[in-house]
Short mmCIF file of C-alpha atoms in Angstrom, two decimals:
data_model
loop_
_atom_site.label_atom_id
_atom_site.label_comp_id
_atom_site.label_asym_id
_atom_site.label_seq_id
_atom_site.Cartn_x
_atom_site.Cartn_y
_atom_site.Cartn_z
CA UNK L 280 64.90 -29.04 -5.76
CA UNK L 281 62.42 -29.69 -8.63
CA UNK L 282 60.10 -31.50 -6.32
CA UNK L 283 60.15 -28.55 -4.02
CA UNK L 284 59.40 -26.17 -6.87
CA UNK L 285 56.57 -28.43 -7.96
CA UNK L 286 55.07 -28.41 -4.50
CA UNK L 287 55.47 -24.52 -4.25
CA UNK L 288 53.90 -24.02 -7.61
CA UNK L 289 50.98 -26.34 -6.80
CA UNK L 290 50.45 -24.72 -3.45
CA UNK L 291 50.52 -21.23 -5.01
CA UNK L 292 48.23 -22.22 -7.74
CA UNK L 293 45.85 -23.74 -5.02
CA UNK L 294 46.14 -20.63 -3.01
CA UNK L 295 45.27 -18.29 -5.92
CA UNK L 296 42.37 -20.39 -6.99
CA UNK L 297 41.07 -20.36 -3.54
CA UNK L 298 41.40 -16.59 -3.35
CA UNK L 299 39.66 -16.28 -6.61
CA UNK L 300 36.74 -18.34 -5.58
CA UNK L 301 36.34 -16.40 -2.30
CA UNK L 302 36.52 -13.12 -4.20
CA UNK L 303 33.97 -14.34 -6.65
CA UNK L 304 31.66 -15.56 -3.90
CA UNK L 305 31.82 -12.22 -2.16
CA UNK L 306 31.57 -10.05 -5.35
CA UNK L 307 28.85 -7.40 -5.15
CA UNK L 308 25.58 -8.23 -6.60
CA UNK L 309 22.73 -6.01 -8.15
CA UNK L 310 19.08 -6.66 -8.56
CA UNK L 311 16.50 -4.85 -10.46
CA UNK L 312 12.93 -4.66 -8.93
CA UNK L 313 10.39 -3.64 -11.41
CA UNK L 314 7.53 -2.22 -9.57
CA UNK L 315 4.49 -0.20 -9.81
CA UNK L 316 3.89 3.58 -9.24
CA UNK L 317 3.17 4.08 -5.54
CA UNK L 318 5.73 1.54 -4.00
CA UNK L 319 8.77 3.93 -4.07
CA UNK L 320 8.82 4.96 -0.47
CA UNK L 321 8.08 1.36 0.69
CA UNK L 322 11.15 -0.04 -1.14
CA UNK L 323 13.59 2.68 -0.53
CA UNK L 324 13.19 1.65 3.18
CA UNK L 325 12.87 -2.10 2.47
CA UNK L 326 15.87 -2.27 0.24
CA UNK L 327 18.16 -0.71 2.77
CA UNK L 328 16.94 -3.21 5.38
CA UNK L 329 17.55 -6.19 3.16
CA UNK L 330 20.90 -5.13 2.00
CA UNK L 331 21.96 -4.89 5.69
CA UNK L 332 20.48 -8.34 6.43
CA UNK L 333 22.11 -9.98 3.33
CA UNK L 334 25.47 -8.53 4.17
CA UNK L 335 25.15 -9.88 7.73
CA UNK L 336 24.10 -13.23 6.57
CA UNK L 337 26.43 -13.75 3.64
CA UNK L 338 29.17 -11.04 3.70
CA UNK L 339 28.02 -9.95 0.20
CA UNK L 340 26.97 -6.47 -0.74
CA UNK L 341 23.79 -6.15 -2.65
CA UNK L 342 22.43 -3.20 -4.46
CA UNK L 343 18.80 -3.07 -5.55
CA UNK L 344 17.81 -0.73 -8.34
CA UNK L 345 14.16 0.28 -8.85
CA UNK L 346 11.89 0.96 -11.92
CA UNK L 347 8.39 2.39 -11.20
CA UNK L 348 5.52 3.11 -13.52
CA UNK L 349 2.02 2.06 -14.24
CA UNK L 350 1.70 -1.77 -13.54
CA UNK L 351 0.59 -2.92 -16.93
CA UNK L 352 3.08 -0.71 -18.62
CA UNK L 353 5.86 -2.15 -16.43
CA UNK L 354 4.80 -5.69 -17.21
CA UNK L 355 5.09 -4.92 -20.99
CA UNK L 356 8.47 -3.47 -20.44
CA UNK L 357 9.67 -6.68 -18.88
CA UNK L 358 8.24 -8.66 -21.76
CA UNK L 359 10.03 -6.40 -24.20
CA UNK L 360 13.29 -6.88 -22.45
CA UNK L 361 13.65 -4.75 -19.26
CA UNK L 362 16.14 -6.97 -17.22
CA UNK L 363 14.06 -7.45 -14.03
CA UNK L 364 15.22 -10.04 -11.37
CA UNK L 365 12.00 -9.47 -9.52
CA UNK L 366 8.62 -7.85 -10.19
CA UNK L 367 6.52 -6.39 -7.54
CA UNK L 368 3.41 -5.25 -9.51
CA UNK L 369 -0.11 -4.13 -8.71
CA UNK L 370 -2.04 -7.14 -9.69
CA UNK L 371 -1.83 -10.76 -10.52
CA UNK L 372 -2.94 -10.34 -14.05
CA UNK L 373 0.21 -8.33 -14.83
CA UNK L 374 2.45 -11.04 -13.62
CA UNK L 375 0.31 -13.59 -15.55
CA UNK L 376 1.25 -11.67 -18.73
CA UNK L 377 4.92 -12.36 -18.10
CA UNK L 378 4.09 -16.07 -18.24
CA UNK L 379 1.93 -15.89 -21.27
CA UNK L 380 4.13 -13.69 -23.26
CA UNK L 381 7.61 -15.33 -23.42
CA UNK L 382 7.34 -17.64 -20.42
CA UNK L 383 9.51 -15.36 -18.23
CA UNK L 384 8.21 -17.31 -15.12
CA UNK L 385 5.90 -20.47 -14.74
CA UNK L 386 2.17 -20.23 -14.86
CA UNK L 387 1.98 -21.40 -11.26
CA UNK L 388 4.16 -18.65 -9.97
CA UNK L 389 1.64 -17.63 -7.28
CA UNK L 390 2.29 -20.89 -5.43
CA UNK L 391 5.89 -20.20 -4.84
CA UNK L 392 5.45 -17.75 -1.92
CA UNK L 393 2.93 -17.55 0.95
CA UNK L 394 -0.40 -15.89 0.51
CA UNK L 395 -0.53 -16.40 -3.24
CA UNK L 396 2.76 -14.37 -3.49
CA UNK L 397 1.20 -11.23 -1.95
CA UNK L 398 3.15 -10.29 1.06
CA UNK L 399 0.97 -7.22 1.84
CA UNK L 400 -2.52 -6.02 0.63
CA UNK L 401 -4.10 -2.63 0.17
CA UNK L 402 -7.47 -1.19 -0.82
CA UNK L 403 -9.05 1.70 -2.65
CA UNK L 404 -10.10 4.90 -0.97
CA UNK L 405 -11.33 8.49 -1.84
CA UNK L 406 -9.05 11.58 -1.23
CA UNK L 407 -10.72 15.01 -1.13
CA UNK L 408 -9.88 18.48 -0.49
CA UNK L 409 -9.55 19.70 3.08
CA UNK L 410 -12.88 19.89 4.78
CA UNK L 411 -14.54 18.00 1.93
CA UNK L 412 -16.29 20.94 0.26
CA UNK L 413 -18.11 18.86 -2.11
CA UNK L 414 -19.49 16.59 0.63
CA UNK L 415 -18.26 13.36 -1.04
CA UNK L 416 -18.85 10.38 1.19
CA UNK L 417 -19.21 7.43 -1.01
CA UNK L 418 -18.90 6.07 -4.66
CA UNK L 419 -22.27 7.49 -5.83
CA UNK L 420 -21.26 10.97 -5.00
CA UNK L 421 -18.66 10.83 -7.81
CA UNK L 422 -21.16 10.79 -10.68
CA UNK L 423 -22.97 14.02 -9.48
CA UNK L 424 -22.75 17.04 -11.81
CA UNK L 425 -19.90 19.21 -11.29
CA UNK L 426 -17.57 16.67 -9.50
CA UNK L 427 -14.15 16.37 -11.09
CA UNK L 428 -12.63 12.82 -10.59
CA UNK L 429 -8.95 12.12 -10.76
CA UNK L 430 -8.03 8.39 -11.59
CA UNK L 431 -5.36 6.87 -13.97
CA UNK L 432 -5.83 4.92 -17.13
CA UNK L 433 -6.89 1.28 -16.49
CA UNK L 434 -5.17 0.38 -19.80
CA UNK L 435 -1.73 1.22 -18.20
CA UNK L 436 -2.22 1.35 -14.43
CA UNK L 437 -3.01 -1.66 -12.12
CA UNK L 438 -4.16 0.76 -9.45
CA UNK L 439 -6.76 2.12 -11.88
CA UNK L 440 -8.18 -1.36 -12.58
CA UNK L 441 -8.74 -1.84 -8.90
CA UNK L 442 -10.40 1.56 -8.98
CA UNK L 443 -12.75 0.68 -11.75
CA UNK L 444 -13.75 -2.69 -10.38
CA UNK L 445 -14.47 -1.26 -6.88
CA UNK L 446 -16.84 1.34 -8.41
CA UNK L 447 -18.37 -1.28 -10.57
CA UNK L 448 -19.21 -3.75 -7.75
CA UNK L 449 -20.49 -0.86 -5.51
CA UNK L 450 -23.00 0.07 -8.31
CA UNK L 451 -23.81 -3.48 -9.11
CA UNK L 452 -24.81 -3.98 -5.44
CA UNK L 453 -26.48 -0.72 -4.71
CA UNK L 454 -28.27 -0.10 -7.93
CA UNK L 455 -28.69 -3.31 -9.68
CA UNK L 456 -31.81 -5.57 -9.46
CA UNK L 457 -32.03 -9.15 -9.89
CA UNK L 458 -31.39 -9.25 -13.61
CA UNK L 459 -29.84 -5.90 -14.40
CA UNK L 460 -26.87 -5.53 -12.13
CA UNK L 461 -24.29 -5.48 -14.82
CA UNK L 462 -26.03 -3.03 -16.80
CA UNK L 463 -26.54 -0.62 -13.89
CA UNK L 464 -22.87 -0.98 -13.09
CA UNK L 465 -21.89 -0.18 -16.51
CA UNK L 466 -24.12 2.88 -16.65
CA UNK L 467 -22.69 4.00 -13.25
CA UNK L 468 -19.04 3.64 -14.26
CA UNK L 469 -19.67 5.44 -17.57
CA UNK L 470 -21.19 8.30 -15.63
CA UNK L 471 -18.20 8.34 -13.38
CA UNK L 472 -15.68 8.54 -16.30
CA UNK L 473 -17.53 11.37 -17.83
CA UNK L 474 -16.49 13.28 -14.68
CA UNK L 475 -12.70 12.30 -15.27
CA UNK L 476 -10.88 15.20 -17.10
CA UNK L 477 -7.51 13.44 -17.58
CA UNK L 478 -6.24 9.84 -17.43
CA UNK L 479 -2.53 9.70 -16.36
CA UNK L 480 -0.65 6.44 -17.05
CA UNK L 481 -0.12 5.59 -13.38
CA UNK L 482 -1.28 6.18 -9.78
CA UNK L 483 1.60 8.50 -8.95
CA UNK L 484 0.92 10.56 -11.93
CA UNK L 485 -2.73 11.14 -10.85
CA UNK L 486 -1.47 11.77 -7.47
CA UNK L 487 0.61 14.61 -8.73
CA UNK L 488 -2.26 15.87 -10.89
CA UNK L 489 -4.46 16.13 -7.86
CA UNK L 490 -2.09 17.27 -5.08
CA UNK L 491 0.45 19.34 -6.86
CA UNK L 492 -1.38 20.57 -9.87
CA UNK L 493 -4.47 20.97 -7.97
CA UNK L 494 -6.93 19.41 -10.43
CA UNK L 495 -10.02 17.60 -9.31
CA UNK L 496 -12.32 17.51 -6.42
CA UNK L 497 -11.67 13.81 -5.51
CA UNK L 498 -8.80 11.34 -6.30
CA UNK L 499 -9.56 7.62 -6.29
CA UNK L 500 -6.47 6.27 -4.67
CA UNK L 501 -4.46 3.49 -3.28
CA UNK L 502 -4.82 3.57 0.58
CA UNK L 503 -1.05 3.85 1.03
CA UNK L 504 -0.79 6.79 -1.54
CA UNK L 505 -3.68 8.62 0.30
CA UNK L 506 -1.87 8.38 3.50
CA UNK L 507 1.38 9.65 1.92
CA UNK L 508 -0.55 12.65 0.49
CA UNK L 509 -2.09 13.24 4.05
CA UNK L 510 1.41 13.15 5.48
CA UNK L 511 3.08 15.41 2.76
CA UNK L 512 0.35 17.93 2.41
CA UNK L 513 -0.85 17.95 6.16
CA UNK L 514 -4.22 19.54 6.49
CA UNK L 515 -4.86 20.08 2.75
CA UNK L 516 -6.41 16.81 1.95
CA UNK L 517 -8.87 14.33 3.72
CA UNK L 518 -9.32 10.55 3.41
CA UNK L 519 -12.71 9.17 2.85
CA UNK L 520 -13.34 5.46 3.24
CA UNK L 521 -16.27 4.39 1.08
CA UNK L 522 -18.87 1.88 2.24
CA UNK L 523 -17.53 -0.76 0.21
CA UNK L 524 -14.12 -1.39 -1.53
CA UNK L 525 -11.98 -4.01 -2.96
CA UNK L 526 -9.09 -6.09 -1.32
CA UNK L 527 -6.13 -5.34 -3.60
CA UNK L 528 -3.41 -8.00 -3.35
CA UNK L 529 -0.24 -6.73 -5.08
CA UNK L 530 1.87 -9.73 -6.00
CA UNK L 531 5.73 -10.30 -6.12
CA UNK L 532 7.63 -12.83 -8.25
CA UNK L 533 11.06 -13.75 -9.35
CA UNK L 534 11.61 -13.42 -13.10
CA UNK L 535 13.20 -16.86 -13.83
CA UNK L 536 14.68 -16.21 -17.17
CA UNK L 537 16.58 -13.24 -15.99
CA UNK L 538 17.87 -14.60 -12.72
CA UNK L 539 18.97 -17.82 -14.22
CA UNK L 540 20.87 -15.98 -16.90
CA UNK L 541 22.38 -13.64 -14.50
CA UNK L 542 23.01 -15.95 -11.65
CA UNK L 543 20.99 -13.96 -9.12
CA UNK L 544 18.29 -16.56 -8.33
CA UNK L 545 19.51 -16.97 -4.63
CA UNK L 546 19.54 -13.35 -3.71
CA UNK L 547 16.38 -12.45 -5.71
CA UNK L 548 14.56 -15.26 -3.85
CA UNK L 549 15.80 -14.16 -0.47
CA UNK L 550 14.89 -10.51 -1.21
CA UNK L 551 11.22 -11.44 -1.84
CA UNK L 552 11.00 -13.84 1.14
CA UNK L 553 12.42 -11.05 3.37
CA UNK L 554 9.04 -9.22 2.68
CA UNK L 555 7.34 -11.93 4.94
CA UNK L 556 9.73 -11.44 7.92
CA UNK L 557 8.86 -9.44 10.96
CA UNK L 558 11.05 -6.58 9.67
CA UNK L 559 9.66 -6.81 6.26
CA UNK L 560 6.05 -6.78 7.49
CA UNK L 561 6.74 -3.93 9.81
CA UNK L 562 8.22 -1.71 6.93
CA UNK L 563 5.05 -2.55 4.91
CA UNK L 564 2.76 -1.25 7.86
CA UNK L 565 4.95 1.91 8.33
CA UNK L 566 4.37 2.68 4.60
CA UNK L 567 0.58 2.17 4.88
CA UNK L 568 0.42 -1.22 3.29
CA UNK L 569 -1.69 -3.72 5.02
CA UNK L 570 0.56 -6.49 6.43
CA UNK L 571 -0.53 -10.19 6.31
CA UNK L 572 1.12 -11.08 9.59
CA UNK L 573 -1.22 -10.92 12.71
CA UNK L 574 1.45 -9.16 14.60
CA UNK L 575 1.99 -6.39 12.33
CA UNK L 576 -1.67 -6.02 11.60
CA UNK L 577 -2.34 -5.52 15.27
CA UNK L 578 0.42 -2.83 15.54
CA UNK L 579 -0.95 -0.84 12.54
CA UNK L 580 -4.75 -1.36 13.12
CA UNK L 581 -5.29 2.21 14.10
CA UNK L 582 -3.96 3.75 10.77
CA UNK L 583 -5.39 0.72 8.78
CA UNK L 584 -8.75 0.12 10.09
CA UNK L 585 -10.90 -3.01 9.22
CA UNK L 586 -13.17 -2.30 6.28
CA UNK L 587 -16.01 -3.81 4.24
CA UNK L 588 -13.95 -5.43 1.37
CA UNK L 589 -14.69 -7.94 -1.34
CA UNK L 590 -12.18 -9.91 -3.34
CA UNK L 591 -11.58 -10.14 -7.03
CA UNK L 592 -12.50 -13.76 -7.05
CA UNK L 593 -15.79 -13.13 -5.20
CA UNK L 594 -17.02 -10.44 -7.45
CA UNK L 595 -15.42 -11.12 -10.75
CA UNK L 596 -14.18 -14.74 -10.83
CA UNK L 597 -10.58 -13.79 -10.74
CA UNK L 598 -8.26 -11.55 -12.76
CA UNK L 599 -8.41 -13.51 -16.05
CA UNK L 600 -12.20 -13.02 -16.29
CA UNK L 601 -12.01 -9.46 -15.03
CA UNK L 602 -9.44 -8.43 -17.63
CA UNK L 603 -11.22 -10.20 -20.44
CA UNK L 604 -14.57 -8.66 -19.53
CA UNK L 605 -13.41 -5.13 -18.72
CA UNK L 606 -9.92 -4.15 -19.84
CA UNK L 607 -9.14 -6.33 -23.09
CA UNK L 608 -9.65 -4.52 -26.30
CA UNK L 609 -13.28 -4.07 -26.83
CA UNK L 610 -14.07 -4.73 -23.10
CA UNK L 611 -16.42 -2.46 -20.85
CA UNK L 612 -13.90 0.22 -20.48
CA UNK L 613 -13.28 0.69 -24.31
CA UNK L 614 -17.03 0.63 -24.68
CA UNK L 615 -17.84 3.40 -22.08
CA UNK L 616 -14.80 5.58 -22.67
CA UNK L 617 -14.80 5.78 -26.35
CA UNK L 618 -18.37 7.00 -25.95
CA UNK L 619 -17.33 9.68 -23.57
#
């Protein structure tokens, strides 16, 4: 009798342990994606697709929470303790800041995913009022008297930094001579910012200022944000592609310190990897980001035409050099804007 009781107790304990382990393995999991301003629509669709995929693959329910704002401001929030599992920011320099300030992830984070951890790209375009009443065709039209330009603050917005550098390189190439390219570029960008009435903290704020508050003649915009405005305010805005723009490569990364503490590394890694799948690339294209897969590029070529683009490495030697020269305290932006 005692032997049977021991066997029963052992079997019951084993069953309960197994059941508990199974329940634990299937316990719902939550991720926080800390992103930049204009990605809201992209990740609403992508998160639903990934949750469905993850459930089918593992049987586990996953919920993805979002945080949006200016890219630089978002990076500082993570450094200050915002509990991000992943970051999907506007520029590599903002993710680098997570490595430098607290070692939230390794310095070589860009090597962990394809295409330098940038699963989609974008660029900078100009958005004008319907019919383009001020006849704005290119960057040099933005410095004309009486033109009101809407762009966010490059101190807090990653998109604003892409805007700034695109305008800088255009002016350097068009107006600069053999020895005065940097000076001419600086003079041009200073003239441009004299036409900027307000600096919002992020790209979405500037979008609202232009489209909903009806301020400004031209909005320097992410390409995807421009298409969203065209879609939402059908017939009220036009998109102008300038003669030269910058190839923007918004990166993604797992925040190691947080996922290891929370036990979410596997699902966080899978979440970012899913951006590179056929479904992830298709969702990027549908939301007016430029996919990196040839298949999705071909599908969305009509709405995302080939352009004359330069890279941050080609023109500025990478983000570390560009940040130091232009956006660090005392850099070119401080020099021109404080003198406004």
